[in-house]
């Protein structure tokens, strides 16, 4: 979730009046919360929260890392430049490990 979503969730309480968000260690119901600005805001039709076991999202290196030395570009500054490439791929290997909250569309 992003910061705006986290702010909205920090206000939620259970039936006994206790906050669901534990401010001491940033958890909800004992589960750690990770903030990412790449997650969308809470709006109709978006998926602002992903919850689950992210250890089932695997990242694999597809090709070895390659490094190039750039001597000519930085010769006037008495420097050496390096350019590295790494090709990665990622996939959720167990679909039931992570669930996302889908916000309802307006009018439905």
Short mmCIF file of N, CA and C in Angstrom, two decimals:
data_model
loop_
_atom_site.label_atom_id
_atom_site.label_comp_id
_atom_site.label_asym_id
_atom_site.label_seq_id
_atom_site.Cartn_x
_atom_site.Cartn_y
_atom_site.Cartn_z
N UNK A 1 0.84 -1.18 0.00
CA UNK A 1 0.00 0.00 0.00
C UNK A 1 0.88 1.24 0.00
N UNK A 2 0.29 2.34 -0.41
CA UNK A 2 1.05 3.59 -0.40
C UNK A 2 0.74 4.40 0.86
N UNK A 3 1.35 5.57 0.99
CA UNK A 3 1.19 6.40 2.19
C UNK A 3 -0.26 6.83 2.41
N UNK A 4 -0.96 7.20 1.35
CA UNK A 4 -2.35 7.65 1.50
C UNK A 4 -3.24 6.52 2.01
N UNK A 5 -3.03 5.31 1.49
CA UNK A 5 -3.80 4.16 1.93
C UNK A 5 -3.48 3.85 3.39
N UNK A 6 -2.20 3.90 3.74
CA UNK A 6 -1.79 3.64 5.12
C UNK A 6 -2.43 4.64 6.07
N UNK A 7 -2.50 5.90 5.67
CA UNK A 7 -3.12 6.93 6.50
C UNK A 7 -4.59 6.61 6.75
N UNK A 8 -5.29 6.14 5.72
CA UNK A 8 -6.70 5.78 5.87
C UNK A 8 -6.85 4.57 6.80
N UNK A 9 -5.96 3.59 6.68
CA UNK A 9 -6.06 2.39 7.51
C UNK A 9 -5.69 2.67 8.97
N UNK A 10 -4.86 3.64 9.21
CA UNK A 10 -4.47 3.97 10.59
C UNK A 10 -5.66 4.47 11.41
N UNK A 11 -6.72 4.90 10.76
CA UNK A 11 -7.90 5.42 11.45
C UNK A 11 -8.91 4.33 11.79
N UNK A 12 -8.76 3.13 11.22
CA UNK A 12 -9.75 2.06 11.42
C UNK A 12 -9.63 1.45 12.80
N UNK A 13 -10.80 1.11 13.40
CA UNK A 13 -10.84 0.48 14.72
C UNK A 13 -11.67 -0.79 14.65
N UNK A 14 -11.42 -1.71 15.58
CA UNK A 14 -12.23 -2.92 15.67
C UNK A 14 -13.48 -2.63 16.50
N UNK A 15 -14.28 -3.66 16.78
CA UNK A 15 -15.53 -3.49 17.53
C UNK A 15 -15.32 -3.02 18.96
N UNK A 16 -14.13 -3.27 19.51
CA UNK A 16 -13.82 -2.86 20.88
C UNK A 16 -13.22 -1.46 20.95
N UNK A 17 -13.06 -0.80 19.82
CA UNK A 17 -12.50 0.54 19.79
C UNK A 17 -10.99 0.60 19.70
N UNK A 18 -10.35 -0.56 19.50
CA UNK A 18 -8.89 -0.60 19.35
C UNK A 18 -8.51 -0.38 17.89
N UNK A 19 -7.43 0.35 17.68
CA UNK A 19 -6.95 0.57 16.32
C UNK A 19 -6.41 -0.73 15.73
N UNK A 20 -6.72 -0.99 14.46
CA UNK A 20 -6.18 -2.17 13.78
C UNK A 20 -4.69 -2.01 13.52
N UNK A 21 -4.25 -0.78 13.30
CA UNK A 21 -2.84 -0.48 13.00
C UNK A 21 -2.08 -0.34 14.31
N UNK A 22 -1.02 -1.10 14.47
CA UNK A 22 -0.15 -0.98 15.64
C UNK A 22 0.98 -0.02 15.27
N UNK A 23 0.94 1.18 15.84
CA UNK A 23 1.93 2.21 15.48
C UNK A 23 3.32 1.89 16.00
N UNK A 24 3.43 1.06 17.04
CA UNK A 24 4.73 0.76 17.62
C UNK A 24 5.65 0.05 16.63
N UNK A 25 5.08 -0.86 15.84
CA UNK A 25 5.92 -1.62 14.90
C UNK A 25 5.33 -1.71 13.49
N UNK A 26 4.41 -0.80 13.15
CA UNK A 26 3.79 -0.75 11.81
C UNK A 26 3.28 -2.11 11.35
N UNK A 27 2.34 -2.65 12.11
CA UNK A 27 1.69 -3.90 11.75
C UNK A 27 0.18 -3.73 11.78
N UNK A 28 -0.50 -4.57 11.01
CA UNK A 28 -1.96 -4.67 11.06
C UNK A 28 -2.27 -6.11 11.39
N UNK A 29 -2.97 -6.30 12.50
CA UNK A 29 -3.31 -7.65 12.97
C UNK A 29 -2.07 -8.54 13.06
N UNK A 30 -0.95 -7.96 13.47
CA UNK A 30 0.29 -8.70 13.66
C UNK A 30 1.12 -8.91 12.40
N UNK A 31 0.66 -8.42 11.27
CA UNK A 31 1.38 -8.60 10.00
C UNK A 31 2.09 -7.30 9.63
N UNK A 32 3.35 -7.40 9.21
CA UNK A 32 4.15 -6.24 8.85
C UNK A 32 3.57 -5.54 7.62
N UNK A 33 3.62 -4.21 7.64
CA UNK A 33 3.13 -3.39 6.54
C UNK A 33 4.32 -2.79 5.80
N UNK A 34 4.33 -2.95 4.48
CA UNK A 34 5.37 -2.37 3.63
C UNK A 34 4.72 -1.25 2.82
N UNK A 35 5.33 -0.08 2.86
CA UNK A 35 4.81 1.07 2.11
C UNK A 35 5.56 1.16 0.78
N UNK A 36 4.79 1.27 -0.30
CA UNK A 36 5.37 1.43 -1.63
C UNK A 36 4.57 2.48 -2.40
N UNK A 37 5.25 3.49 -2.86
CA UNK A 37 4.57 4.53 -3.63
C UNK A 37 4.18 4.06 -5.03
N UNK A 38 4.54 2.83 -5.39
CA UNK A 38 4.14 2.28 -6.68
C UNK A 38 2.73 1.68 -6.64
N UNK A 39 2.16 1.56 -5.44
CA UNK A 39 0.79 1.06 -5.32
C UNK A 39 -0.17 2.23 -5.55
N UNK A 40 -1.33 1.97 -6.17
CA UNK A 40 -2.26 3.06 -6.47
C UNK A 40 -2.99 3.56 -5.21
N UNK A 41 -3.58 4.75 -5.32
CA UNK A 41 -4.41 5.30 -4.25
C UNK A 41 -5.72 4.53 -4.18
N UNK A 42 -6.44 4.73 -3.07
CA UNK A 42 -7.76 4.11 -2.92
C UNK A 42 -8.74 4.90 -3.80
N UNK A 43 -9.08 4.33 -4.93
CA UNK A 43 -10.05 4.91 -5.87
C UNK A 43 -10.84 3.78 -6.49
N UNK A 44 -11.97 4.08 -7.08
CA UNK A 44 -12.78 3.03 -7.68
C UNK A 44 -12.01 2.32 -8.78
N UNK A 45 -12.10 0.99 -8.76
CA UNK A 45 -11.47 0.18 -9.79
C UNK A 45 -10.00 -0.12 -9.58
N UNK A 46 -9.37 0.39 -8.52
CA UNK A 46 -7.94 0.15 -8.29
C UNK A 46 -7.73 -1.02 -7.34
N UNK A 47 -6.49 -1.45 -7.24
CA UNK A 47 -6.08 -2.50 -6.31
C UNK A 47 -5.00 -1.93 -5.40
N UNK A 48 -5.40 -1.21 -4.34
CA UNK A 48 -4.43 -0.46 -3.54
C UNK A 48 -3.67 -1.25 -2.49
N UNK A 49 -4.13 -2.47 -2.16
CA UNK A 49 -3.48 -3.24 -1.09
C UNK A 49 -3.22 -4.66 -1.58
N UNK A 50 -2.00 -5.12 -1.38
CA UNK A 50 -1.64 -6.52 -1.62
C UNK A 50 -1.26 -7.12 -0.27
N UNK A 51 -1.79 -8.30 0.04
CA UNK A 51 -1.57 -8.93 1.34
C UNK A 51 -1.21 -10.39 1.13
N UNK A 52 -0.21 -10.86 1.84
CA UNK A 52 0.12 -12.27 1.76
C UNK A 52 1.58 -12.56 2.01
N UNK A 53 2.00 -13.72 1.55
CA UNK A 53 3.37 -14.20 1.74
C UNK A 53 4.17 -13.93 0.47
N UNK A 54 4.93 -12.84 0.49
CA UNK A 54 5.67 -12.43 -0.70
C UNK A 54 6.92 -13.27 -0.95
N UNK A 55 7.21 -14.23 -0.09
CA UNK A 55 8.34 -15.12 -0.36
C UNK A 55 8.04 -16.03 -1.55
N UNK A 56 6.77 -16.11 -1.95
CA UNK A 56 6.41 -16.90 -3.12
C UNK A 56 6.50 -16.10 -4.42
N UNK A 57 6.94 -14.86 -4.34
CA UNK A 57 7.25 -14.09 -5.54
C UNK A 57 8.74 -14.23 -5.78
N UNK A 58 9.10 -14.95 -6.80
CA UNK A 58 10.50 -15.25 -7.07
C UNK A 58 11.04 -14.32 -8.14
N UNK A 59 12.26 -13.86 -7.91
CA UNK A 59 12.99 -13.05 -8.89
C UNK A 59 14.17 -13.87 -9.36
N UNK A 60 14.30 -14.01 -10.67
CA UNK A 60 15.32 -14.88 -11.26
C UNK A 60 16.16 -14.06 -12.23
N UNK A 61 17.46 -14.25 -12.15
CA UNK A 61 18.37 -13.64 -13.12
C UNK A 61 18.34 -14.43 -14.41
N UNK A 62 17.97 -13.79 -15.52
CA UNK A 62 17.86 -14.47 -16.80
C UNK A 62 19.18 -14.56 -17.55
N UNK A 63 20.03 -13.59 -17.36
CA UNK A 63 21.35 -13.59 -17.99
C UNK A 63 22.36 -13.12 -16.95
N UNK A 64 23.61 -13.52 -17.11
CA UNK A 64 24.62 -13.03 -16.16
C UNK A 64 24.80 -11.51 -16.28
N UNK A 65 25.22 -10.91 -15.20
CA UNK A 65 25.49 -9.47 -15.21
C UNK A 65 26.67 -9.20 -16.14
N UNK A 66 26.51 -8.20 -16.99
CA UNK A 66 27.61 -7.79 -17.86
C UNK A 66 28.02 -6.37 -17.49
N UNK A 67 29.31 -6.12 -17.53
CA UNK A 67 29.84 -4.80 -17.19
C UNK A 67 30.75 -4.33 -18.31
N UNK A 68 30.54 -3.10 -18.74
CA UNK A 68 31.40 -2.49 -19.76
C UNK A 68 32.18 -1.35 -19.13
N UNK A 69 33.42 -1.20 -19.56
CA UNK A 69 34.25 -0.09 -19.11
C UNK A 69 34.20 1.00 -20.17
N UNK A 70 33.90 2.21 -19.75
CA UNK A 70 33.78 3.34 -20.67
C UNK A 70 34.98 4.27 -20.46
N UNK A 71 36.04 4.01 -21.21
CA UNK A 71 37.25 4.81 -21.04
C UNK A 71 37.19 6.13 -21.81
N UNK A 72 36.72 6.07 -23.04
CA UNK A 72 36.75 7.25 -23.90
C UNK A 72 35.86 8.38 -23.40
N UNK A 73 34.72 8.05 -22.88
CA UNK A 73 33.74 9.06 -22.49
C UNK A 73 34.26 9.95 -21.35
N UNK A 74 35.06 9.40 -20.46
CA UNK A 74 35.48 10.14 -19.27
C UNK A 74 36.97 10.47 -19.27
N UNK A 75 37.65 10.31 -20.40
CA UNK A 75 39.10 10.51 -20.46
C UNK A 75 39.49 11.96 -20.14
N UNK A 76 38.70 12.92 -20.53
CA UNK A 76 39.03 14.32 -20.27
C UNK A 76 38.96 14.67 -18.78
N UNK A 77 38.25 13.86 -18.02
CA UNK A 77 38.11 14.12 -16.58
C UNK A 77 38.99 13.20 -15.74
N UNK A 78 39.85 12.41 -16.41
CA UNK A 78 40.71 11.44 -15.74
C UNK A 78 39.89 10.47 -14.89
N UNK A 79 38.78 9.99 -15.48
CA UNK A 79 37.88 9.07 -14.81
C UNK A 79 37.61 7.87 -15.70
N UNK A 80 37.07 6.82 -15.08
CA UNK A 80 36.64 5.63 -15.81
C UNK A 80 35.16 5.43 -15.50
N UNK A 81 34.37 5.17 -16.52
CA UNK A 81 32.95 4.91 -16.33
C UNK A 81 32.65 3.43 -16.48
N UNK A 82 31.63 2.98 -15.80
CA UNK A 82 31.20 1.59 -15.88
C UNK A 82 29.72 1.56 -16.20
N UNK A 83 29.34 0.63 -17.07
CA UNK A 83 27.96 0.45 -17.46
C UNK A 83 27.62 -1.02 -17.24
N UNK A 84 26.61 -1.29 -16.42
CA UNK A 84 26.26 -2.68 -16.10
C UNK A 84 24.84 -2.98 -16.58
N UNK A 85 24.62 -4.21 -17.01
CA UNK A 85 23.31 -4.69 -17.44
C UNK A 85 22.99 -5.95 -16.66
N UNK A 86 21.73 -6.04 -16.22
CA UNK A 86 21.26 -7.26 -15.56
C UNK A 86 19.83 -7.50 -16.03
N UNK A 87 19.53 -8.70 -16.49
CA UNK A 87 18.21 -9.06 -16.96
C UNK A 87 17.55 -9.95 -15.92
N UNK A 88 16.44 -9.47 -15.37
CA UNK A 88 15.72 -10.19 -14.33
C UNK A 88 14.30 -10.48 -14.77
N UNK A 89 13.71 -11.48 -14.13
CA UNK A 89 12.31 -11.80 -14.36
C UNK A 89 11.71 -12.16 -13.00
N UNK A 90 10.43 -11.95 -12.85
CA UNK A 90 9.78 -12.28 -11.59
C UNK A 90 8.42 -12.88 -11.83
N UNK A 91 8.01 -13.76 -10.90
CA UNK A 91 6.71 -14.41 -11.03
C UNK A 91 6.24 -14.88 -9.67
N UNK A 92 4.93 -14.78 -9.45
CA UNK A 92 4.31 -15.34 -8.26
C UNK A 92 4.14 -16.83 -8.51
N UNK A 93 4.87 -17.67 -7.78
CA UNK A 93 4.87 -19.11 -8.07
C UNK A 93 3.74 -19.84 -7.36
N UNK A 94 3.09 -19.18 -6.43
CA UNK A 94 1.93 -19.77 -5.75
C UNK A 94 0.84 -18.70 -5.70
N UNK A 95 -0.12 -18.81 -6.59
CA UNK A 95 -1.13 -17.76 -6.76
C UNK A 95 -1.91 -17.45 -5.50
N UNK A 96 -2.15 -18.44 -4.67
CA UNK A 96 -2.94 -18.20 -3.46
C UNK A 96 -2.13 -17.56 -2.33
N UNK A 97 -0.85 -17.32 -2.55
CA UNK A 97 0.00 -16.74 -1.51
C UNK A 97 -0.25 -15.25 -1.31
N UNK A 98 -0.72 -14.56 -2.34
CA UNK A 98 -0.94 -13.11 -2.25
C UNK A 98 -2.33 -12.78 -2.79
N UNK A 99 -3.04 -11.96 -2.06
CA UNK A 99 -4.35 -11.47 -2.49
C UNK A 99 -4.31 -9.95 -2.55
N UNK A 100 -5.06 -9.39 -3.46
CA UNK A 100 -5.15 -7.94 -3.57
C UNK A 100 -6.59 -7.51 -3.31
N UNK A 101 -6.74 -6.31 -2.77
CA UNK A 101 -8.06 -5.75 -2.53
C UNK A 101 -8.45 -4.95 -3.76
N UNK A 102 -9.55 -5.34 -4.38
CA UNK A 102 -10.07 -4.65 -5.56
C UNK A 102 -11.16 -3.70 -5.09
N UNK A 103 -10.98 -2.40 -5.35
CA UNK A 103 -11.98 -1.41 -4.98
C UNK A 103 -13.15 -1.52 -5.96
N UNK A 104 -14.36 -1.43 -5.44
CA UNK A 104 -15.56 -1.56 -6.27
C UNK A 104 -15.66 -0.38 -7.23
N UNK A 105 -16.20 -0.66 -8.41
CA UNK A 105 -16.46 0.40 -9.38
C UNK A 105 -17.66 1.21 -8.93
N UNK A 106 -17.67 2.47 -9.26
CA UNK A 106 -18.79 3.34 -8.90
C UNK A 106 -20.06 2.87 -9.60
N UNK A 107 -21.15 2.84 -8.87
CA UNK A 107 -22.42 2.45 -9.46
C UNK A 107 -22.68 0.96 -9.46
N UNK A 108 -21.80 0.17 -8.87
CA UNK A 108 -22.04 -1.28 -8.84
C UNK A 108 -22.33 -1.74 -7.44
#
